[in-house]
Amino acid sequence: MQIALVVFPGVSINECEAFSLAFRQLSAAGLGDCELVSVGAERGEVVGVGGRRHVDATFGEILSPDVVLVPGGLGVDRTARDDDLIAWLRAVEPSSQWIAASSTGTVVVAAAGLLGDHPAATHWLAGDKLAEFGSAASAERIVEVGHVLTCHGHISAMDVALLMILRLFNRATAAQVRRELLNAQHGVAGSAPSLPARLRKWWTERGGGRIPARPPNTELISSDWVELELEPQEPAPATRSPWDRPS
């Protein structure tokens, strides 16, 4: 299974990682056979927001990916009018099982005509840009239109990656990937205290008193349905969630 991650100048490195992390874990754990390929206009490094990303293959070399991931980033006006990228998205869309876009990346898939007049989950600043291509911003964190998934940003992008794994494989595989990601996250957190924690410790040791911990950012909390839907449960026909494919 080939997973194509679209990379362009100004791409959000955080969103690239959020989309690709679950698929890398899927492969590393031997739970699914997949190849993650960064695709762009030309091979080599691309400067993005928060770092750099290497392009493994050009648009002309990736002709029928099973999954296409379009992260957001800066310069969406330029990216949404990139003729080569738009033509590639239109060419691979019919044979792709899933296409997912995050934050301002939703404007790119709208520009390719993949959303029609349906709304998209997106970055709050991207609503006007979506309107230029016939779409609109939705208040939902994740929106499904056919086989195109859109989401708010890099945290919900990981949710979307797990959702695609559930659809492509099964619920047990998606739940196992999520558990292993959580275990890895807890292991890193346990071995390396965060910068705020180190600063609080340093300040306290200097006699500066206790610094109150920052309140959690609710935008970074995973969706409730991720907590619930990945565990086996009795079906509830009256309750719909993004995990339920529309008929």
C-alpha positions as YAML, in Angstrom:
chain: A
units: angstrom
residues:
- id: 1
  name: MET
  ca: [0.00, 0.00, 0.00]
- id: 2
  name: GLN
  ca: [1.49, 3.32, -1.08]
- id: 3
  name: ILE
  ca: [0.89, 6.43, 1.04]
- id: 4
  name: ALA
  ca: [1.80, 9.67, -0.79]
- id: 5
  name: LEU
  ca: [2.52, 12.71, 1.38]
- id: 6
  name: VAL
  ca: [2.38, 15.94, -0.63]
- id: 7
  name: VAL
  ca: [5.31, 18.28, 0.13]
- id: 8
  name: PHE
  ca: [5.63, 21.88, -1.09]
- id: 9
  name: PRO
  ca: [7.52, 25.06, -0.10]
- id: 10
  name: GLY
  ca: [6.04, 26.34, 3.16]
- id: 11
  name: VAL
  ca: [4.48, 23.01, 4.16]
- id: 12
  name: SER
  ca: [3.83, 22.50, 7.88]
- id: 13
  name: ILE
  ca: [6.37, 19.99, 9.16]
- id: 14
  name: ASN
  ca: [4.17, 19.31, 12.21]
- id: 15
  name: GLU
  ca: [1.26, 18.35, 9.98]
- id: 16
  name: CYS
  ca: [3.52, 16.15, 7.83]
- id: 17
  name: GLU
  ca: [4.55, 14.30, 10.99]
- id: 18
  name: ALA
  ca: [1.00, 14.06, 12.35]
- id: 19
  name: PHE
  ca: [-0.22, 12.50, 9.10]
- id: 20
  name: SER
  ca: [2.71, 10.12, 8.68]
- id: 21
  name: LEU
  ca: [3.42, 8.98, 12.25]
- id: 22
  name: ALA
  ca: [0.57, 6.47, 12.48]
- id: 23
  name: PHE
  ca: [1.44, 4.93, 9.09]
- id: 24
  name: ARG
  ca: [5.10, 4.61, 10.09]
- id: 25
  name: GLN
  ca: [4.06, 2.89, 13.31]
- id: 26
  name: LEU
  ca: [1.75, 0.59, 11.35]
- id: 27
  name: SER
  ca: [4.67, -0.54, 9.21]
- id: 28
  name: ALA
  ca: [7.29, -0.66, 12.00]
- id: 29
  name: ALA
  ca: [5.05, -2.86, 14.17]
- id: 30
  name: GLY
  ca: [4.41, -5.26, 11.29]
- id: 31
  name: LEU
  ca: [0.69, -4.59, 11.44]
- id: 32
  name: GLY
  ca: [0.39, -3.55, 7.80]
- id: 33
  name: ASP
  ca: [2.51, -3.41, 4.67]
- id: 34
  name: CYS
  ca: [2.72, 0.23, 3.58]
- id: 35
  name: GLU
  ca: [5.23, 2.53, 1.91]
- id: 36
  name: LEU
  ca: [5.23, 6.21, 2.88]
- id: 37
  name: VAL
  ca: [6.53, 8.43, 0.05]
- id: 38
  name: SER
  ca: [6.97, 12.20, 0.13]
- id: 39
  name: VAL
  ca: [5.99, 13.54, -3.29]
- id: 40
  name: GLY
  ca: [6.60, 16.99, -4.75]
- id: 41
  name: ALA
  ca: [7.57, 19.00, -7.81]
- id: 42
  name: GLU
  ca: [11.19, 17.83, -7.67]
- id: 43
  name: ARG
  ca: [13.38, 15.59, -5.53]
- id: 44
  name: GLY
  ca: [15.41, 17.06, -2.68]
- id: 45
  name: GLU
  ca: [14.81, 19.11, 0.43]
- id: 46
  name: VAL
  ca: [11.91, 21.54, 0.75]
- id: 47
  name: VAL
  ca: [11.89, 24.31, 3.35]
- id: 48
  name: GLY
  ca: [8.70, 24.26, 5.39]
- id: 49
  name: VAL
  ca: [7.24, 25.77, 8.54]
- id: 50
  name: GLY
  ca: [9.22, 24.31, 11.43]
- id: 51
  name: GLY
  ca: [11.96, 22.61, 9.43]
- id: 52
  name: ARG
  ca: [12.67, 20.80, 6.19]
- id: 53
  name: ARG
  ca: [11.19, 17.78, 4.46]
- id: 54
  name: HIS
  ca: [12.82, 15.58, 1.84]
- id: 55
  name: VAL
  ca: [10.91, 14.86, -1.38]
- id: 56
  name: ASP
  ca: [11.38, 11.19, -2.32]
- id: 57
  name: ALA
  ca: [9.64, 11.23, -5.70]
- id: 58
  name: THR
  ca: [8.17, 13.66, -8.20]
- id: 59
  name: PHE
  ca: [4.52, 13.88, -9.22]
- id: 60
  name: GLY
  ca: [5.37, 12.13, -12.48]
- id: 61
  name: GLU
  ca: [6.82, 9.14, -10.61]
- id: 62
  name: ILE
  ca: [3.83, 8.47, -8.32]
- id: 63
  name: LEU
  ca: [0.91, 7.55, -10.55]
- id: 64
  name: SER
  ca: [-1.54, 5.54, -8.44]
- id: 65
  name: PRO
  ca: [-1.07, 5.95, -4.67]
- id: 66
  name: ASP
  ca: [-3.58, 4.21, -2.41]
- id: 67
  name: VAL
  ca: [-3.70, 7.16, 0.00]
- id: 68
  name: VAL
  ca: [-2.89, 10.85, -0.58]
- id: 69
  name: LEU
  ca: [-2.11, 13.16, 2.35]
- id: 70
  name: VAL
  ca: [-2.15, 16.94, 1.84]
- id: 71
  name: PRO
  ca: [-0.86, 18.87, 4.87]
- id: 72
  name: GLY
  ca: [-1.33, 22.60, 5.30]
- id: 73
  name: GLY
  ca: [1.26, 25.32, 5.48]
- id: 74
  name: LEU
  ca: [2.08, 28.86, 4.43]
- id: 75
  name: GLY
  ca: [1.61, 30.25, 0.94]
- id: 76
  name: VAL
  ca: [-1.69, 28.52, 0.27]
- id: 77
  name: ASP
  ca: [-2.52, 30.99, -2.53]
- id: 78
  name: ARG
  ca: [0.56, 29.85, -4.44]
- id: 79
  name: THR
  ca: [0.09, 26.16, -3.64]
- id: 80
  name: ALA
  ca: [-3.61, 26.14, -4.60]
- id: 81
  name: ARG
  ca: [-2.64, 27.52, -8.01]
- id: 82
  name: ASP
  ca: [0.27, 25.15, -8.61]
- id: 83
  name: ASP
  ca: [-0.79, 23.66, -11.96]
- id: 84
  name: ASP
  ca: [1.39, 20.54, -11.60]
- id: 85
  name: LEU
  ca: [0.11, 19.74, -8.11]
- id: 86
  name: ILE
  ca: [-3.52, 20.37, -9.00]
- id: 87
  name: ALA
  ca: [-3.26, 18.26, -12.17]
- id: 88
  name: TRP
  ca: [-1.63, 15.44, -10.19]
- id: 89
  name: LEU
  ca: [-4.36, 15.45, -7.53]
- id: 90
  name: ARG
  ca: [-7.04, 15.28, -10.22]
- id: 91
  name: ALA
  ca: [-5.21, 12.45, -11.99]
- id: 92
  name: VAL
  ca: [-4.70, 10.23, -8.92]
- id: 93
  name: GLU
  ca: [-8.05, 10.93, -7.22]
- id: 94
  name: PRO
  ca: [-10.14, 8.32, -9.12]
- id: 95
  name: SER
  ca: [-7.83, 5.42, -8.21]
- id: 96
  name: SER
  ca: [-7.00, 6.51, -4.64]
- id: 97
  name: GLN
  ca: [-8.81, 4.83, -1.79]
- id: 98
  name: TRP
  ca: [-8.49, 7.88, 0.45]
- id: 99
  name: ILE
  ca: [-7.42, 11.52, 0.17]
- id: 100
  name: ALA
  ca: [-6.92, 13.52, 3.37]
- id: 101
  name: ALA
  ca: [-6.17, 17.22, 3.82]
- id: 102
  name: SER
  ca: [-5.33, 19.17, 6.95]
- id: 103
  name: SER
  ca: [-5.88, 22.87, 7.80]
- id: 104
  name: THR
  ca: [-4.97, 25.05, 4.79]
- id: 105
  name: GLY
  ca: [-4.26, 21.91, 2.75]
- id: 106
  name: THR
  ca: [-8.04, 21.68, 2.39]
- id: 107
  name: VAL
  ca: [-7.88, 24.74, 0.11]
- id: 108
  name: VAL
  ca: [-5.61, 22.78, -2.22]
- id: 109
  name: VAL
  ca: [-8.01, 19.84, -2.56]
- id: 110
  name: ALA
  ca: [-10.87, 22.32, -3.03]
- id: 111
  name: ALA
  ca: [-8.88, 24.00, -5.81]
- id: 112
  name: ALA
  ca: [-8.53, 20.60, -7.48]
- id: 113
  name: GLY
  ca: [-12.32, 20.26, -7.44]
- id: 114
  name: LEU
  ca: [-12.32, 17.30, -5.03]
- id: 115
  name: LEU
  ca: [-14.79, 18.86, -2.59]
- id: 116
  name: GLY
  ca: [-17.33, 20.32, -5.01]
- id: 117
  name: ASP
  ca: [-19.64, 22.57, -3.02]
- id: 118
  name: HIS
  ca: [-19.28, 20.53, 0.19]
- id: 119
  name: PRO
  ca: [-17.84, 22.20, 3.33]
- id: 120
  name: ALA
  ca: [-14.50, 21.20, 4.82]
- id: 121
  name: ALA
  ca: [-12.94, 21.08, 8.26]
- id: 122
  name: THR
  ca: [-10.06, 23.51, 8.03]
- id: 123
  name: HIS
  ca: [-7.92, 26.17, 9.69]
- id: 124
  name: TRP
  ca: [-10.07, 29.04, 10.92]
- id: 125
  name: LEU
  ca: [-8.27, 31.48, 8.62]
- id: 126
  name: ALA
  ca: [-8.94, 29.43, 5.48]
- id: 127
  name: GLY
  ca: [-12.70, 29.97, 5.13]
- id: 128
  name: ASP
  ca: [-12.45, 32.80, 2.60]
- id: 129
  name: LYS
  ca: [-9.97, 30.82, 0.51]
- id: 130
  name: LEU
  ca: [-12.25, 27.79, 0.45]
- id: 131
  name: ALA
  ca: [-15.10, 29.99, -0.74]
- id: 132
  name: GLU
  ca: [-13.03, 30.98, -3.77]
- id: 133
  name: PHE
  ca: [-13.19, 27.35, -4.90]
- id: 134
  name: GLY
  ca: [-16.85, 26.69, -4.09]
- id: 135
  name: SER
  ca: [-16.41, 25.13, -0.64]
- id: 136
  name: ALA
  ca: [-16.85, 26.58, 2.86]
- id: 137
  name: ALA
  ca: [-15.43, 26.13, 6.35]
- id: 138
  name: SER
  ca: [-17.19, 23.66, 8.65]
- id: 139
  name: ALA
  ca: [-17.25, 23.87, 12.45]
- id: 140
  name: GLU
  ca: [-16.51, 20.12, 12.64]
- id: 141
  name: ARG
  ca: [-13.00, 18.87, 13.43]
- id: 142
  name: ILE
  ca: [-13.26, 16.18, 10.72]
- id: 143
  name: VAL
  ca: [-15.49, 16.15, 7.64]
- id: 144
  name: GLU
  ca: [-15.88, 13.27, 5.20]
- id: 145
  name: VAL
  ca: [-16.96, 13.85, 1.59]
- id: 146
  name: GLY
  ca: [-16.93, 10.59, -0.34]
- id: 147
  name: HIS
  ca: [-13.37, 9.33, 0.02]
- id: 148
  name: VAL
  ca: [-11.97, 12.77, 0.89]
- id: 149
  name: LEU
  ca: [-11.33, 13.59, 4.55]
- id: 150
  name: THR
  ca: [-10.58, 17.10, 5.82]
- id: 151
  name: CYS
  ca: [-9.55, 18.18, 9.32]
- id: 152
  name: HIS
  ca: [-8.65, 21.23, 11.41]
- id: 153
  name: GLY
  ca: [-4.94, 20.80, 12.00]
- id: 154
  name: HIS
  ca: [-2.05, 18.62, 13.08]
- id: 155
  name: ILE
  ca: [-3.72, 17.00, 16.11]
- id: 156
  name: SER
  ca: [-6.83, 16.02, 14.16]
- id: 157
  name: ALA
  ca: [-4.55, 14.92, 11.29]
- id: 158
  name: MET
  ca: [-3.34, 12.07, 13.49]
- id: 159
  name: ASP
  ca: [-6.98, 11.19, 14.21]
- id: 160
  name: VAL
  ca: [-7.61, 11.08, 10.47]
- id: 161
  name: ALA
  ca: [-4.60, 8.83, 9.91]
- id: 162
  name: LEU
  ca: [-6.00, 6.39, 12.48]
- id: 163
  name: LEU
  ca: [-9.40, 6.59, 10.82]
- id: 164
  name: MET
  ca: [-7.89, 5.67, 7.45]
- id: 165
  name: ILE
  ca: [-6.02, 2.75, 9.03]
- id: 166
  name: LEU
  ca: [-9.33, 1.54, 10.49]
- id: 167
  name: ARG
  ca: [-10.99, 1.74, 7.08]
- id: 168
  name: LEU
  ca: [-8.07, 0.21, 5.18]
- id: 169
  name: PHE
  ca: [-7.39, -2.59, 7.68]
- id: 170
  name: ASN
  ca: [-9.69, -3.05, 10.69]
- id: 171
  name: ARG
  ca: [-10.62, -1.63, 14.09]
- id: 172
  name: ALA
  ca: [-8.20, -3.86, 16.02]
- id: 173
  name: THR
  ca: [-5.24, -2.74, 13.90]
- id: 174
  name: ALA
  ca: [-6.10, 0.95, 14.32]
- id: 175
  name: ALA
  ca: [-6.53, 0.50, 18.09]
- id: 176
  name: GLN
  ca: [-3.16, -1.28, 18.33]
- id: 177
  name: VAL
  ca: [-1.39, 1.49, 16.39]
- id: 178
  name: ARG
  ca: [-2.92, 4.08, 18.68]
- id: 179
  name: ARG
  ca: [-1.88, 2.19, 21.82]
- id: 180
  name: GLU
  ca: [1.70, 1.89, 20.59]
- id: 181
  name: LEU
  ca: [1.82, 5.60, 19.73]
- id: 182
  name: LEU
  ca: [0.56, 6.46, 23.22]
- id: 183
  name: ASN
  ca: [3.10, 4.12, 24.83]
- id: 184
  name: ALA
  ca: [5.91, 5.71, 22.82]
- id: 185
  name: GLN
  ca: [4.70, 9.19, 23.77]
- id: 186
  name: HIS
  ca: [4.57, 8.31, 27.47]
- id: 187
  name: GLY
  ca: [8.04, 6.77, 27.27]
- id: 188
  name: VAL
  ca: [9.52, 9.93, 25.76]
- id: 189
  name: ALA
  ca: [7.72, 12.11, 28.28]
- id: 190
  name: GLY
  ca: [9.00, 10.00, 31.16]
- id: 191
  name: SER
  ca: [12.62, 10.08, 30.03]
- id: 192
  name: ALA
  ca: [12.80, 13.74, 28.99]
- id: 193
  name: PRO
  ca: [10.96, 16.37, 31.07]
- id: 194
  name: SER
  ca: [9.36, 19.11, 29.02]
- id: 195
  name: LEU
  ca: [10.92, 22.57, 28.79]
- id: 196
  name: PRO
  ca: [8.20, 24.16, 31.00]
- id: 197
  name: ALA
  ca: [8.79, 21.45, 33.62]
- id: 198
  name: ARG
  ca: [12.54, 22.08, 33.57]
- id: 199
  name: LEU
  ca: [12.00, 25.85, 33.88]
- id: 200
  name: ARG
  ca: [9.65, 25.39, 36.85]
- id: 201
  name: LYS
  ca: [12.20, 23.14, 38.56]
- id: 202
  name: TRP
  ca: [15.02, 25.62, 37.92]
- id: 203
  name: TRP
  ca: [12.94, 28.55, 39.24]
- id: 204
  name: THR
  ca: [11.89, 26.65, 42.38]
- id: 205
  name: GLU
  ca: [15.49, 25.61, 43.14]
- id: 206
  name: ARG
  ca: [16.53, 29.27, 42.94]
- id: 207
  name: GLY
  ca: [13.97, 30.10, 45.64]
- id: 208
  name: GLY
  ca: [11.58, 31.80, 43.30]
- id: 209
  name: GLY
  ca: [8.54, 29.97, 44.63]
- id: 210
  name: ARG
  ca: [6.17, 27.70, 42.80]
- id: 211
  name: ILE
  ca: [5.20, 28.57, 39.23]
- id: 212
  name: PRO
  ca: [1.68, 27.37, 38.46]
- id: 213
  name: ALA
  ca: [1.44, 24.93, 35.59]
- id: 214
  name: ARG
  ca: [-0.11, 26.26, 32.38]
- id: 215
  name: PRO
  ca: [-3.69, 25.10, 31.81]
- id: 216
  name: PRO
  ca: [-3.97, 22.45, 29.09]
- id: 217
  name: ASN
  ca: [-4.70, 23.61, 25.55]
- id: 218
  name: THR
  ca: [-8.07, 22.06, 24.81]
- id: 219
  name: GLU
  ca: [-7.41, 22.27, 21.07]
- id: 220
  name: LEU
  ca: [-4.69, 19.63, 21.52]
- id: 221
  name: ILE
  ca: [-6.97, 17.12, 23.23]
- id: 222
  name: SER
  ca: [-7.91, 14.22, 20.98]
- id: 223
  name: SER
  ca: [-11.54, 13.89, 19.92]
- id: 224
  name: ASP
  ca: [-13.84, 12.01, 22.30]
- id: 225
  name: TRP
  ca: [-14.80, 9.63, 19.52]
- id: 226
  name: VAL
  ca: [-11.17, 8.57, 19.14]
- id: 227
  name: GLU
  ca: [-11.21, 7.46, 22.76]
- id: 228
  name: LEU
  ca: [-14.48, 5.56, 22.30]
- id: 229
  name: GLU
  ca: [-14.62, 4.28, 18.74]
- id: 230
  name: LEU
  ca: [-11.30, 2.43, 18.69]
- id: 231
  name: GLU
  ca: [-12.37, 0.08, 21.46]
- id: 232
  name: PRO
  ca: [-14.79, -2.80, 20.76]
- id: 233
  name: GLN
  ca: [-18.32, -1.83, 21.69]
- id: 234
  name: GLU
  ca: [-21.95, -2.57, 20.96]
- id: 235
  name: PRO
  ca: [-23.19, -0.81, 17.81]
- id: 236
  name: ALA
  ca: [-25.37, 2.23, 18.38]
- id: 237
  name: PRO
  ca: [-27.33, 2.91, 15.15]
- id: 238
  name: ALA
  ca: [-28.71, 6.20, 16.43]
- id: 239
  name: THR
  ca: [-25.22, 7.66, 17.00]
- id: 240
  name: ARG
  ca: [-23.11, 8.75, 14.05]
- id: 241
  name: SER
  ca: [-19.42, 9.54, 14.14]
- id: 242
  name: PRO
  ca: [-16.71, 10.23, 11.55]
- id: 243
  name: TRP
  ca: [-15.79, 6.53, 11.80]
- id: 244
  name: ASP
  ca: [-19.08, 5.55, 10.14]
- id: 245
  name: ARG
  ca: [-18.85, 5.63, 6.37]
- id: 246
  name: PRO
  ca: [-21.98, 7.21, 4.86]
- id: 247
  name: SER
  ca: [-24.06, 4.90, 2.70]
...
